[in-house]
């Protein structure tokens, strides 16, 4: 399963659709963002995806964590948002 | 219980300490942020708070939502992150 990578220029509705699709298929999704603009888009997309999935009676929750990623030989700290249906983690 | 309001200039460790304290006392916390810089600080603080609380064997999850807040007679859309221990929501 691929990580959904979000940038500051990502469209929130597109990211939200990706999150909802991955959750429906895999019951687990991971979203990665680097920088304030990207993290903001990721969180907004997560709000939208939560609404989409609520229509399918799927309640999701998120646990953010730091991850180090290498970009052009430089190590940067990304935020990874781990998303699961409530009934899976409980 | 007060909402923890985060700005782009908030120190993540201070916000994380506030989140952890409110969760320990109330088993529920709400963090509000307006704008990309503030949302980024809020998410980083949540990562830190997750680590603090894990030391107390408390696993927290978050559900972000949009809320309209009025600031200087203008309505702005904020992100509210609702934080609960896993064992409470399950």
mmCIF file of C-alpha atoms in Angstrom:
data_model
loop_
_atom_site.group_PDB
_atom_site.id
_atom_site.type_symbol
_atom_site.label_atom_id
_atom_site.label_comp_id
_atom_site.label_asym_id
_atom_site.label_seq_id
_atom_site.Cartn_x
_atom_site.Cartn_y
_atom_site.Cartn_z
ATOM 1 C CA UNK A 1 0.000 0.000 0.000
ATOM 2 C CA UNK A 2 1.417 3.346 -1.012
ATOM 3 C CA UNK A 3 1.754 6.353 1.244
ATOM 4 C CA UNK A 4 -0.369 9.293 0.092
ATOM 5 C CA UNK A 5 2.055 12.172 -0.304
ATOM 6 C CA UNK A 6 0.623 15.660 0.101
ATOM 7 C CA UNK A 7 2.198 18.961 -0.914
ATOM 8 C CA UNK A 8 1.175 22.539 -0.196
ATOM 9 C CA UNK A 9 -0.307 22.611 -3.708
ATOM 10 C CA UNK A 10 -2.316 19.404 -3.407
ATOM 11 C CA UNK A 11 -6.077 19.791 -3.875
ATOM 12 C CA UNK A 12 -7.764 18.816 -0.632
ATOM 13 C CA UNK A 13 -10.703 17.134 -2.369
ATOM 14 C CA UNK A 14 -8.358 14.954 -4.429
ATOM 15 C CA UNK A 15 -6.361 13.954 -1.351
ATOM 16 C CA UNK A 16 -9.582 13.315 0.571
ATOM 17 C CA UNK A 17 -10.813 11.043 -2.200
ATOM 18 C CA UNK A 18 -7.534 9.151 -2.119
ATOM 19 C CA UNK A 19 -7.708 8.724 1.658
ATOM 20 C CA UNK A 20 -11.309 7.495 1.488
ATOM 21 C CA UNK A 21 -10.485 5.063 -1.315
ATOM 22 C CA UNK A 22 -7.477 3.591 0.472
ATOM 23 C CA UNK A 23 -9.410 3.262 3.742
ATOM 24 C CA UNK A 24 -12.292 1.483 1.981
ATOM 25 C CA UNK A 25 -9.887 -0.942 0.318
ATOM 26 C CA UNK A 26 -7.217 -1.494 2.968
ATOM 27 C CA UNK A 27 -8.848 -0.314 6.258
ATOM 28 C CA UNK A 28 -5.640 1.675 6.779
ATOM 29 C CA UNK A 29 -4.060 4.731 5.159
ATOM 30 C CA UNK A 30 -0.926 6.801 5.635
ATOM 31 C CA UNK A 31 -0.542 10.411 4.569
ATOM 32 C CA UNK A 32 2.840 12.141 4.469
ATOM 33 C CA UNK A 33 3.429 15.885 4.416
ATOM 34 C CA UNK A 34 6.516 18.059 4.728
ATOM 35 C CA UNK A 35 6.166 21.694 5.723
ATOM 36 C CA UNK A 36 3.350 23.787 7.149
ATOM 37 C CA UNK A 37 1.462 24.246 3.874
ATOM 38 C CA UNK A 38 1.474 20.522 3.156
ATOM 39 C CA UNK A 39 0.480 19.557 6.692
ATOM 40 C CA UNK A 40 -2.413 22.028 6.525
ATOM 41 C CA UNK A 41 -3.651 20.531 3.234
ATOM 42 C CA UNK A 42 -3.334 17.029 4.687
ATOM 43 C CA UNK A 43 -5.398 17.908 7.764
ATOM 44 C CA UNK A 44 -8.083 19.625 5.666
ATOM 45 C CA UNK A 45 -8.214 16.579 3.377
ATOM 46 C CA UNK A 46 -8.599 14.381 6.435
ATOM 47 C CA UNK A 47 -11.612 16.409 7.577
ATOM 48 C CA UNK A 48 -13.225 15.941 4.155
ATOM 49 C CA UNK A 49 -12.370 12.224 4.051
ATOM 50 C CA UNK A 50 -13.887 11.782 7.514
ATOM 51 C CA UNK A 51 -17.136 13.175 6.107
ATOM 52 C CA UNK A 52 -17.031 10.978 2.990
ATOM 53 C CA UNK A 53 -16.455 7.838 5.060
ATOM 54 C CA UNK A 54 -19.071 8.728 7.659
ATOM 55 C CA UNK A 55 -21.593 8.339 4.816
ATOM 56 C CA UNK A 56 -20.400 4.735 4.576
ATOM 57 C CA UNK A 57 -20.679 4.349 8.370
ATOM 58 C CA UNK A 58 -16.894 4.248 8.676
ATOM 59 C CA UNK A 59 -15.508 6.432 11.483
ATOM 60 C CA UNK A 60 -11.806 7.136 11.128
ATOM 61 C CA UNK A 61 -9.241 8.450 13.569
ATOM 62 C CA UNK A 62 -5.705 9.639 13.022
ATOM 63 C CA UNK A 63 -2.401 9.377 14.875
ATOM 64 C CA UNK A 64 0.317 11.745 13.598
ATOM 65 C CA UNK A 65 3.989 10.891 13.927
ATOM 66 C CA UNK A 66 7.346 12.244 12.804
ATOM 67 C CA UNK A 67 9.302 10.410 10.125
ATOM 68 C CA UNK A 68 12.669 11.239 8.629
ATOM 69 C CA UNK A 69 12.675 11.204 4.845
ATOM 70 C CA UNK A 70 15.597 11.725 2.505
ATOM 71 C CA UNK A 71 15.040 14.218 -0.294
ATOM 72 C CA UNK A 72 17.922 15.063 -2.621
ATOM 73 C CA UNK A 73 20.392 13.540 -0.123
ATOM 74 C CA UNK A 74 19.045 15.811 2.640
ATOM 75 C CA UNK A 75 17.162 14.374 5.595
ATOM 76 C CA UNK A 76 13.938 16.220 6.367
ATOM 77 C CA UNK A 77 11.342 15.605 9.036
ATOM 78 C CA UNK A 78 7.920 14.813 7.656
ATOM 79 C CA UNK A 79 4.600 14.379 9.403
ATOM 80 C CA UNK A 80 3.008 11.002 8.766
ATOM 81 C CA UNK A 81 -0.664 10.758 9.612
ATOM 82 C CA UNK A 82 -1.687 7.169 10.255
ATOM 83 C CA UNK A 83 -5.411 6.738 9.628
ATOM 84 C CA UNK A 84 -7.522 3.789 10.738
ATOM 85 C CA UNK A 85 -11.205 3.016 11.230
ATOM 86 C CA UNK A 86 -12.109 3.212 14.918
ATOM 87 C CA UNK A 87 -13.387 -0.357 14.994
ATOM 88 C CA UNK A 88 -10.008 -1.608 13.816
ATOM 89 C CA UNK A 89 -7.893 0.018 16.516
ATOM 90 C CA UNK A 90 -10.281 -0.625 19.400
ATOM 91 C CA UNK B 1 -12.929 22.600 29.725
ATOM 92 C CA UNK B 2 -11.164 25.188 27.630
ATOM 93 C CA UNK B 3 -10.128 24.724 24.042
ATOM 94 C CA UNK B 4 -6.346 24.861 23.555
ATOM 95 C CA UNK B 5 -5.767 27.591 20.987
ATOM 96 C CA UNK B 6 -2.622 27.308 18.895
ATOM 97 C CA UNK B 7 -0.998 30.003 16.774
ATOM 98 C CA UNK B 8 1.837 29.809 14.279
ATOM 99 C CA UNK B 9 4.103 31.182 17.011
ATOM 100 C CA UNK B 10 3.070 28.702 19.705
ATOM 101 C CA UNK B 11 5.873 26.560 21.102
ATOM 102 C CA UNK B 12 5.120 22.947 20.277
ATOM 103 C CA UNK B 13 6.465 21.646 23.602
ATOM 104 C CA UNK B 14 4.216 24.022 25.553
ATOM 105 C CA UNK B 15 1.167 23.039 23.517
ATOM 106 C CA UNK B 16 2.074 19.367 23.868
ATOM 107 C CA UNK B 17 2.298 19.751 27.632
ATOM 108 C CA UNK B 18 -1.108 21.420 27.679
ATOM 109 C CA UNK B 19 -2.650 18.626 25.587
ATOM 110 C CA UNK B 20 -1.152 15.943 27.818
ATOM 111 C CA UNK B 21 -2.321 17.707 30.979
ATOM 112 C CA UNK B 22 -5.883 18.155 29.727
ATOM 113 C CA UNK B 23 -6.067 14.544 28.545
ATOM 114 C CA UNK B 24 -4.822 13.260 31.898
ATOM 115 C CA UNK B 25 -7.411 15.346 33.751
ATOM 116 C CA UNK B 26 -10.429 15.222 31.447
ATOM 117 C CA UNK B 27 -9.794 12.239 29.125
ATOM 118 C CA UNK B 28 -10.627 14.628 26.293
ATOM 119 C CA UNK B 29 -8.955 17.646 24.689
ATOM 120 C CA UNK B 30 -9.699 20.050 21.868
ATOM 121 C CA UNK B 31 -7.086 22.038 19.982
ATOM 122 C CA UNK B 32 -8.013 24.895 17.667
ATOM 123 C CA UNK B 33 -5.802 26.381 14.958
ATOM 124 C CA UNK B 34 -6.378 28.906 12.181
ATOM 125 C CA UNK B 35 -4.023 29.007 9.215
ATOM 126 C CA UNK B 36 -1.334 26.691 7.901
ATOM 127 C CA UNK B 37 1.361 27.729 10.388
ATOM 128 C CA UNK B 38 -0.930 27.200 13.348
ATOM 129 C CA UNK B 39 -2.236 23.858 12.077
ATOM 130 C CA UNK B 40 1.343 22.687 11.582
ATOM 131 C CA UNK B 41 2.285 23.638 15.155
ATOM 132 C CA UNK B 42 -0.832 21.894 16.449
ATOM 133 C CA UNK B 43 -0.023 18.653 14.627
ATOM 134 C CA UNK B 44 3.599 18.711 15.789
ATOM 135 C CA UNK B 45 2.428 19.321 19.367
ATOM 136 C CA UNK B 46 0.067 16.377 19.016
ATOM 137 C CA UNK B 47 2.957 14.111 18.007
ATOM 138 C CA UNK B 48 4.890 15.192 21.097
ATOM 139 C CA UNK B 49 1.837 14.809 23.370
ATOM 140 C CA UNK B 50 1.259 11.315 21.981
ATOM 141 C CA UNK B 51 4.778 10.428 23.113
ATOM 142 C CA UNK B 52 4.325 11.993 26.566
ATOM 143 C CA UNK B 53 1.069 10.113 27.140
ATOM 144 C CA UNK B 54 2.394 6.829 25.821
ATOM 145 C CA UNK B 55 4.756 6.899 28.815
ATOM 146 C CA UNK B 56 1.611 6.865 30.982
ATOM 147 C CA UNK B 57 0.162 4.015 28.896
ATOM 148 C CA UNK B 58 -2.424 6.375 27.394
ATOM 149 C CA UNK B 59 -2.814 6.035 23.610
ATOM 150 C CA UNK B 60 -4.550 9.002 22.027
ATOM 151 C CA UNK B 61 -6.154 9.485 18.638
ATOM 152 C CA UNK B 62 -7.389 12.589 16.921
ATOM 153 C CA UNK B 63 -10.321 13.529 14.707
ATOM 154 C CA UNK B 64 -9.972 16.901 12.957
ATOM 155 C CA UNK B 65 -13.008 18.959 11.993
ATOM 156 C CA UNK B 66 -13.800 22.405 10.588
ATOM 157 C CA UNK B 67 -15.327 25.034 12.851
ATOM 158 C CA UNK B 68 -16.348 28.590 12.048
ATOM 159 C CA UNK B 69 -15.018 31.122 14.508
ATOM 160 C CA UNK B 70 -15.668 34.844 14.606
ATOM 161 C CA UNK B 71 -12.608 37.042 14.944
ATOM 162 C CA UNK B 72 -13.021 40.827 14.834
ATOM 163 C CA UNK B 73 -16.523 40.389 13.346
ATOM 164 C CA UNK B 74 -15.111 38.229 10.519
ATOM 165 C CA UNK B 75 -15.951 34.560 10.255
ATOM 166 C CA UNK B 76 -12.925 32.341 9.692
ATOM 167 C CA UNK B 77 -12.660 28.602 9.320
ATOM 168 C CA UNK B 78 -10.540 26.968 11.978
ATOM 169 C CA UNK B 79 -9.377 23.402 12.351
ATOM 170 C CA UNK B 80 -10.443 21.811 15.595
ATOM 171 C CA UNK B 81 -8.600 18.650 16.542
ATOM 172 C CA UNK B 82 -10.636 16.512 18.913
ATOM 173 C CA UNK B 83 -8.332 14.264 20.953
ATOM 174 C CA UNK B 84 -9.413 11.251 22.984
ATOM 175 C CA UNK B 85 -7.788 8.194 24.523
ATOM 176 C CA UNK B 86 -8.413 5.142 22.335
ATOM 177 C CA UNK B 87 -10.062 3.235 25.157
ATOM 178 C CA UNK B 88 -12.640 5.991 25.532
ATOM 179 C CA UNK B 89 -13.854 6.064 21.939
ATOM 180 C CA UNK B 90 -13.826 2.327 21.392
#
